[in-house]
Amino acid sequence: MERKKAGMKCVIFAGLPAAPELHSWWADADYVIAADAGYENACRVGVEPDLLLGDYDSAPRPEAGAKTVFLPAEKDDTDTYYAARKALELGATDVVIVGGLGGARLDHTLANLQTLVFLAKNGVCATLADTDNEVTALLPGTHRIQARPGWYFSIFSAGEQAPGVTLEGLKYPLHDYTLTHAFPIGVSNEFAAETATLRFSAGMIYLVLSRKEPPRG
């Protein structure tokens, strides 16, 4: 999804490795937070975080310092959710979470999707990104998405329903449709114009851009 930098951009490194190919996501960041194992992941791609935080139950504990926040292992927040709350406190208007999709812990991926909802409800443009997928939580309104050749375009209701969904500039258009969380009609659409338009009147939607053929090593 095309986004113009306005306000403060914060990048959160989460628990999964971040590929160097994702550097464009953090190259223009105003602030970088490493959540738990995210510190090692940031260092691997040459990024020095502004803030380290976590309970470090799954990663080496860093040295204590002014930019380190140690969290208890037993808490209501995940480390990534805590990092998102911190980004909000700092005034971030754009948050990108890298290293937060996939891996062995499906529960953490789902928790990170809920973290996107939390951020979006607080007026933040929030995205989860890896090399093959980008997930953005969208509020009601009109959204224009620049075509991405070789990528699928999918939408899912983040709540019980999202009414008034209209899709234009895509292979499978919709008009004033009520998207629900019980039927995945929005999966695997394709761009049919230089710009796709998504409009809806209520609820919240996950926009998922997925690479059709992930690169092979």
CSV table of C-alpha atoms in Angstrom, one decimal:
chain,number,residue,atom,x,y,z
A,1,MET,CA,0.0,0.0,0.0
A,2,GLU,CA,1.4,3.4,-1.0
A,3,ARG,CA,2.0,5.6,1.9
A,4,LYS,CA,3.3,9.2,2.1
A,5,LYS,CA,5.4,10.0,5.1
A,6,ALA,CA,3.7,12.5,7.3
A,7,GLY,CA,4.3,12.9,11.0
A,8,MET,CA,6.3,10.5,13.0
A,9,LYS,CA,7.2,7.0,11.6
A,10,CYS,CA,8.1,4.3,14.1
A,11,VAL,CA,9.4,0.8,13.1
A,12,ILE,CA,9.1,-2.1,15.5
A,13,PHE,CA,11.3,-5.1,15.1
A,14,ALA,CA,9.5,-8.1,16.5
A,15,GLY,CA,10.6,-11.7,17.1
A,16,LEU,CA,11.2,-13.1,13.6
A,17,PRO,CA,14.2,-12.3,11.4
A,18,ALA,CA,13.8,-9.2,9.1
A,19,ALA,CA,15.2,-9.7,5.6
A,20,PRO,CA,17.5,-7.0,4.3
A,21,GLU,CA,15.1,-6.6,1.3
A,22,LEU,CA,12.7,-4.8,3.7
A,23,HIS,CA,15.2,-1.9,4.3
A,24,SER,CA,12.8,0.6,2.6
A,25,TRP,CA,10.4,0.1,5.5
A,26,TRP,CA,12.9,1.3,8.1
A,27,ALA,CA,15.2,3.6,6.0
A,28,ASP,CA,13.1,6.7,6.7
A,29,ALA,CA,12.0,5.8,10.3
A,30,ASP,CA,12.1,8.5,12.9
A,31,TYR,CA,12.2,6.0,15.8
A,32,VAL,CA,13.0,2.3,16.0
A,33,ILE,CA,11.9,0.0,18.8
A,34,ALA,CA,13.2,-3.5,19.2
A,35,ALA,CA,10.8,-5.8,21.1
A,36,ASP,CA,12.6,-8.7,22.8
A,37,ALA,CA,14.4,-10.8,20.1
A,38,GLY,CA,13.8,-7.9,17.8
A,39,TYR,CA,17.0,-6.4,19.0
A,40,GLU,CA,19.1,-9.2,17.5
A,41,ASN,CA,17.0,-9.0,14.3
A,42,ALA,CA,17.6,-5.3,14.0
A,43,CYS,CA,21.3,-5.7,14.6
A,44,ARG,CA,21.5,-8.3,11.8
A,45,VAL,CA,20.4,-5.8,9.3
A,46,GLY,CA,22.5,-3.0,10.6
A,47,VAL,CA,19.9,-1.1,12.5
A,48,GLU,CA,20.6,0.3,16.0
A,49,PRO,CA,17.2,0.7,17.8
A,50,ASP,CA,16.4,3.8,19.8
A,51,LEU,CA,14.6,1.7,22.4
A,52,LEU,CA,14.9,-1.9,23.6
A,53,LEU,CA,12.1,-3.5,25.5
A,54,GLY,CA,10.9,-7.0,26.4
A,55,ASP,CA,10.8,-9.7,29.0
A,56,TYR,CA,13.7,-11.5,27.2
A,57,ASP,CA,12.3,-15.0,27.9
A,58,SER,CA,13.2,-16.0,24.4
A,59,ALA,CA,16.2,-13.9,23.7
A,60,PRO,CA,19.5,-12.9,25.4
A,61,ARG,CA,19.0,-10.2,27.9
A,62,PRO,CA,20.7,-6.9,26.8
A,63,GLU,CA,22.7,-4.7,29.2
A,64,ALA,CA,20.7,-2.3,31.3
A,65,GLY,CA,20.8,1.2,30.1
A,66,ALA,CA,18.8,4.4,29.5
A,67,LYS,CA,17.2,3.0,26.3
A,68,THR,CA,16.3,-0.4,27.8
A,69,VAL,CA,13.0,-1.3,29.4
A,70,PHE,CA,12.7,-4.7,31.1
A,71,LEU,CA,9.2,-6.1,31.2
A,72,PRO,CA,7.9,-8.9,33.5
A,73,ALA,CA,7.4,-12.3,31.8
A,74,GLU,CA,3.9,-12.5,33.2
A,75,LYS,CA,1.8,-9.6,31.8
A,76,ASP,CA,-1.3,-8.8,29.8
A,77,ASP,CA,0.6,-7.3,26.8
A,78,THR,CA,2.8,-9.1,24.4
A,79,ASP,CA,6.2,-7.4,24.0
A,80,THR,CA,5.1,-6.2,20.5
A,81,TYR,CA,1.9,-4.8,21.8
A,82,TYR,CA,3.8,-3.0,24.5
A,83,ALA,CA,6.1,-1.6,21.9
A,84,ALA,CA,3.0,-0.4,19.9
A,85,ARG,CA,1.7,1.4,23.0
A,86,LYS,CA,5.1,3.0,23.5
A,87,ALA,CA,5.1,4.2,19.8
A,88,LEU,CA,1.6,5.7,20.4
A,89,GLU,CA,2.9,7.5,23.5
A,90,LEU,CA,5.8,8.9,21.5
A,91,GLY,CA,3.4,10.4,19.0
A,92,ALA,CA,3.9,8.0,16.1
A,93,THR,CA,1.4,8.4,13.3
A,94,ASP,CA,2.8,5.6,11.1
A,95,VAL,CA,3.9,2.3,12.6
A,96,VAL,CA,5.5,-0.6,10.7
A,97,ILE,CA,6.0,-4.0,12.5
A,98,VAL,CA,8.7,-6.2,10.8
A,99,GLY,CA,9.3,-9.8,12.0
A,100,GLY,CA,5.7,-10.2,13.2
A,101,LEU,CA,4.2,-12.5,10.6
A,102,GLY,CA,4.6,-16.3,10.3
A,103,GLY,CA,6.9,-18.5,12.3
A,104,ALA,CA,6.0,-21.3,14.7
A,105,ARG,CA,3.8,-19.2,17.0
A,106,LEU,CA,0.4,-18.6,15.2
A,107,ASP,CA,-0.8,-17.1,18.5
A,108,HIS,CA,1.7,-14.3,18.2
A,109,THR,CA,0.8,-13.6,14.6
A,110,LEU,CA,-2.9,-13.3,15.6
A,111,ALA,CA,-1.8,-11.1,18.6
A,112,ASN,CA,0.1,-8.9,16.1
A,113,LEU,CA,-3.0,-8.6,13.9
A,114,GLN,CA,-4.9,-7.4,17.0
A,115,THR,CA,-2.1,-4.9,17.6
A,116,LEU,CA,-2.8,-3.4,14.2
A,117,VAL,CA,-6.4,-2.9,15.2
A,118,PHE,CA,-5.4,-1.2,18.4
A,119,LEU,CA,-3.1,1.2,16.5
A,120,ALA,CA,-5.6,1.9,13.8
A,121,LYS,CA,-8.3,2.7,16.3
A,122,ASN,CA,-6.0,5.3,17.8
A,123,GLY,CA,-5.5,7.0,14.4
A,124,VAL,CA,-2.2,5.3,13.4
A,125,CYS,CA,-1.4,3.9,10.0
A,126,ALA,CA,-0.3,0.5,11.0
A,127,THR,CA,1.3,-2.3,8.9
A,128,LEU,CA,2.8,-5.8,9.4
A,129,ALA,CA,5.4,-6.5,6.8
A,130,ASP,CA,7.6,-9.3,5.6
A,131,THR,CA,9.1,-10.1,2.2
A,132,ASP,CA,6.0,-11.9,0.9
A,133,ASN,CA,3.1,-10.2,2.7
A,134,GLU,CA,1.9,-6.8,3.9
A,135,VAL,CA,-1.1,-6.4,6.2
A,136,THR,CA,-2.6,-3.0,7.0
A,137,ALA,CA,-5.6,-2.3,9.2
A,138,LEU,CA,-7.9,0.3,7.6
A,139,LEU,CA,-10.7,2.5,9.0
A,140,PRO,CA,-13.9,3.4,7.1
A,141,GLY,CA,-13.4,5.7,4.2
A,142,THR,CA,-11.9,5.7,0.7
A,143,HIS,CA,-8.5,4.1,0.2
A,144,ARG,CA,-6.4,4.1,-3.0
A,145,ILE,CA,-3.8,1.4,-3.4
A,146,GLN,CA,-1.2,1.6,-6.1
A,147,ALA,CA,-1.0,-1.6,-8.3
A,148,ARG,CA,1.7,-4.1,-7.4
A,149,PRO,CA,2.4,-6.4,-10.3
A,150,GLY,CA,2.9,-9.9,-9.1
A,151,TRP,CA,0.9,-9.4,-5.9
A,152,TYR,CA,-2.5,-10.5,-4.8
A,153,PHE,CA,-4.9,-8.1,-3.2
A,154,SER,CA,-7.1,-9.5,-0.4
A,155,ILE,CA,-9.5,-7.9,2.2
A,156,PHE,CA,-10.9,-9.4,5.4
A,157,SER,CA,-13.3,-7.9,7.9
A,158,ALA,CA,-11.4,-7.3,11.2
A,159,GLY,CA,-14.7,-7.4,13.1
A,160,GLU,CA,-18.0,-9.1,12.7
A,161,GLN,CA,-18.8,-7.1,9.5
A,162,ALA,CA,-17.7,-4.2,7.4
A,163,PRO,CA,-20.7,-2.8,5.4
A,164,GLY,CA,-20.7,-0.7,2.2
A,165,VAL,CA,-17.6,-2.3,0.7
A,166,THR,CA,-16.9,-1.2,-2.9
A,167,LEU,CA,-13.9,-2.3,-4.9
A,168,GLU,CA,-12.8,-0.7,-8.1
A,169,GLY,CA,-9.7,-1.3,-10.3
A,170,LEU,CA,-9.6,-5.0,-9.5
A,171,LYS,CA,-10.3,-8.2,-11.4
A,172,TYR,CA,-13.2,-8.9,-9.0
A,173,PRO,CA,-15.1,-5.7,-8.2
A,174,LEU,CA,-17.6,-5.3,-5.4
A,175,HIS,CA,-20.4,-2.7,-4.9
A,176,ASP,CA,-21.9,-1.8,-1.6
A,177,TYR,CA,-21.2,-5.3,-0.2
A,178,THR,CA,-21.2,-6.3,3.5
A,179,LEU,CA,-18.0,-8.1,4.2
A,180,THR,CA,-18.2,-10.5,7.2
A,181,HIS,CA,-15.7,-12.4,9.2
A,182,ALA,CA,-17.5,-15.7,8.3
A,183,PHE,CA,-16.9,-15.7,4.5
A,184,PRO,CA,-13.6,-15.0,2.8
A,185,ILE,CA,-15.0,-13.5,-0.4
A,186,GLY,CA,-12.2,-10.9,-0.4
A,187,VAL,CA,-9.3,-13.3,-0.8
A,188,SER,CA,-6.9,-13.5,-3.8
A,189,ASN,CA,-8.1,-10.6,-5.9
A,190,GLU,CA,-5.9,-9.1,-8.6
A,191,PHE,CA,-5.1,-5.6,-9.8
A,192,ALA,CA,-6.8,-4.6,-13.0
A,193,ALA,CA,-5.7,-0.9,-13.1
A,194,GLU,CA,-2.8,1.3,-12.0
A,195,THR,CA,-4.7,2.2,-8.9
A,196,ALA,CA,-7.3,0.2,-6.9
A,197,THR,CA,-9.9,1.8,-4.8
A,198,LEU,CA,-11.5,0.4,-1.6
A,199,ARG,CA,-14.4,2.2,0.1
A,200,PHE,CA,-16.4,1.0,3.1
A,201,SER,CA,-18.7,2.8,5.6
A,202,ALA,CA,-18.2,1.1,8.9
A,203,GLY,CA,-16.1,-1.5,10.8
A,204,MET,CA,-12.5,-2.2,10.1
A,205,ILE,CA,-10.8,-4.1,7.3
A,206,TYR,CA,-7.4,-5.9,6.9
A,207,LEU,CA,-5.9,-5.2,3.6
A,208,VAL,CA,-3.4,-8.0,2.7
A,209,LEU,CA,-1.0,-7.8,-0.2
A,210,SER,CA,0.7,-11.1,-0.9
A,211,ARG,CA,3.4,-11.9,-3.4
A,212,LYS,CA,2.1,-14.5,-5.9
A,213,GLU,CA,5.4,-16.3,-6.2
A,214,PRO,CA,7.7,-15.8,-3.2
A,215,PRO,CA,11.4,-15.6,-4.3
A,216,ARG,CA,13.3,-18.8,-3.9
A,217,GLY,CA,16.7,-18.9,-2.3
